[in-house]
Amino acid sequence: YVDPKSSPYKLIENTDLTISLPFTSTSVAASYLSKKSIYYDPIQKVNKNDPSACGIEVINDKAELEKLIINHFSKSAVNLQK
């Protein structure tokens, strides 16, 4: 639960990865803030090359999403150790 009075920009500033449903503005905001951002389409109705994605990656497979999360946070952990 996120308080509706909370600023999405403040929340996104404190994230490493933003996963949004297509095509919500949170992924666009995350990209604007130079944060890794993807759209996750669990019902597989969105074309991965849909122009509405504004260049943000669309993932519609749970295994692919899991792989992205593991890879992203593995890289983040390596960067923290440097």
Short mmCIF file of C-alpha atoms in Angstrom, two decimals:
data_model
loop_
_atom_site.label_atom_id
_atom_site.label_comp_id
_atom_site.label_asym_id
_atom_site.label_seq_id
_atom_site.Cartn_x
_atom_site.Cartn_y
_atom_site.Cartn_z
CA TYR A 1 0.00 0.00 0.00
CA VAL A 2 1.23 3.45 -0.93
CA ASP A 3 -0.40 6.50 0.59
CA PRO A 4 -2.10 8.39 -2.26
CA LYS A 5 -0.67 11.62 -0.84
CA SER A 6 2.88 10.33 -1.37
CA SER A 7 4.84 11.81 -4.24
CA PRO A 8 5.66 9.12 -6.82
CA TYR A 9 8.84 11.03 -7.64
CA LYS A 10 10.05 10.79 -4.02
CA LEU A 11 9.38 7.04 -4.01
CA ILE A 12 11.08 6.50 -7.37
CA GLU A 13 14.14 8.52 -6.29
CA ASN A 14 14.68 5.89 -3.60
CA THR A 15 14.39 2.85 -5.88
CA ASP A 16 16.87 0.85 -7.89
CA LEU A 17 14.28 -0.58 -10.28
CA THR A 18 10.75 0.43 -11.19
CA ILE A 19 8.32 -2.19 -12.46
CA SER A 20 5.05 -0.76 -13.75
CA LEU A 21 1.97 -1.99 -15.53
CA PRO A 22 1.70 -0.78 -19.13
CA PHE A 23 1.43 2.12 -19.74
CA THR A 24 1.48 3.94 -16.44
CA SER A 25 3.44 7.12 -15.92
CA THR A 26 5.63 5.71 -13.13
CA SER A 27 7.97 4.05 -15.62
CA VAL A 28 8.25 7.26 -17.62
CA ALA A 29 8.99 9.17 -14.40
CA ALA A 30 11.62 6.61 -13.42
CA SER A 31 13.30 6.93 -16.81
CA TYR A 32 13.25 10.71 -16.45
CA LEU A 33 15.01 10.27 -13.08
CA SER A 34 17.59 7.95 -14.75
CA LYS A 35 16.31 4.89 -12.91
CA LYS A 36 16.02 1.43 -14.50
CA SER A 37 12.41 0.98 -15.47
CA ILE A 38 10.31 -1.67 -17.19
CA TYR A 39 6.70 -2.40 -17.96
CA TYR A 40 5.48 -5.81 -16.85
CA ASP A 41 2.51 -7.21 -18.76
CA PRO A 42 1.50 -10.41 -16.93
CA ILE A 43 -1.47 -11.06 -19.22
CA GLN A 44 0.70 -10.85 -22.36
CA LYS A 45 -1.52 -8.45 -24.28
CA VAL A 46 1.05 -5.74 -25.06
CA ASN A 47 3.41 -5.97 -28.00
CA LYS A 48 7.02 -5.60 -26.85
CA ASN A 49 7.56 -3.01 -29.60
CA ASP A 50 4.46 -0.95 -28.83
CA PRO A 51 5.28 2.73 -29.45
CA SER A 52 3.28 3.65 -26.33
CA ALA A 53 6.12 2.17 -24.29
CA CYS A 54 8.19 5.29 -25.10
CA GLY A 55 11.34 3.19 -25.41
CA ILE A 56 10.86 1.49 -22.03
CA GLU A 57 11.36 -2.28 -22.08
CA VAL A 58 8.20 -4.40 -21.98
CA ILE A 59 8.40 -7.81 -20.31
CA ASN A 60 5.47 -10.20 -20.51
CA ASP A 61 7.00 -13.41 -19.20
CA LYS A 62 7.38 -14.19 -15.49
CA ALA A 63 10.67 -16.07 -15.97
CA GLU A 64 12.08 -13.13 -17.94
CA LEU A 65 10.99 -10.76 -15.17
CA GLU A 66 12.66 -12.93 -12.53
CA LYS A 67 15.87 -13.03 -14.58
CA LEU A 68 15.86 -9.24 -14.97
CA ILE A 69 15.38 -8.71 -11.22
CA ILE A 70 18.13 -11.18 -10.29
CA ASN A 71 20.56 -9.70 -12.82
CA HIS A 72 19.77 -6.14 -11.83
CA PHE A 73 20.30 -6.68 -8.13
CA SER A 74 23.35 -8.89 -8.68
CA LYS A 75 24.95 -6.01 -10.59
CA SER A 76 23.86 -3.57 -7.87
CA ALA A 77 25.50 -5.75 -5.21
CA VAL A 78 28.75 -5.90 -7.19
CA ASN A 79 28.74 -2.10 -7.57
CA LEU A 80 28.24 -1.69 -3.81
CA GLN A 81 31.28 -3.87 -3.12
CA LYS A 82 33.56 -1.69 -5.29
#
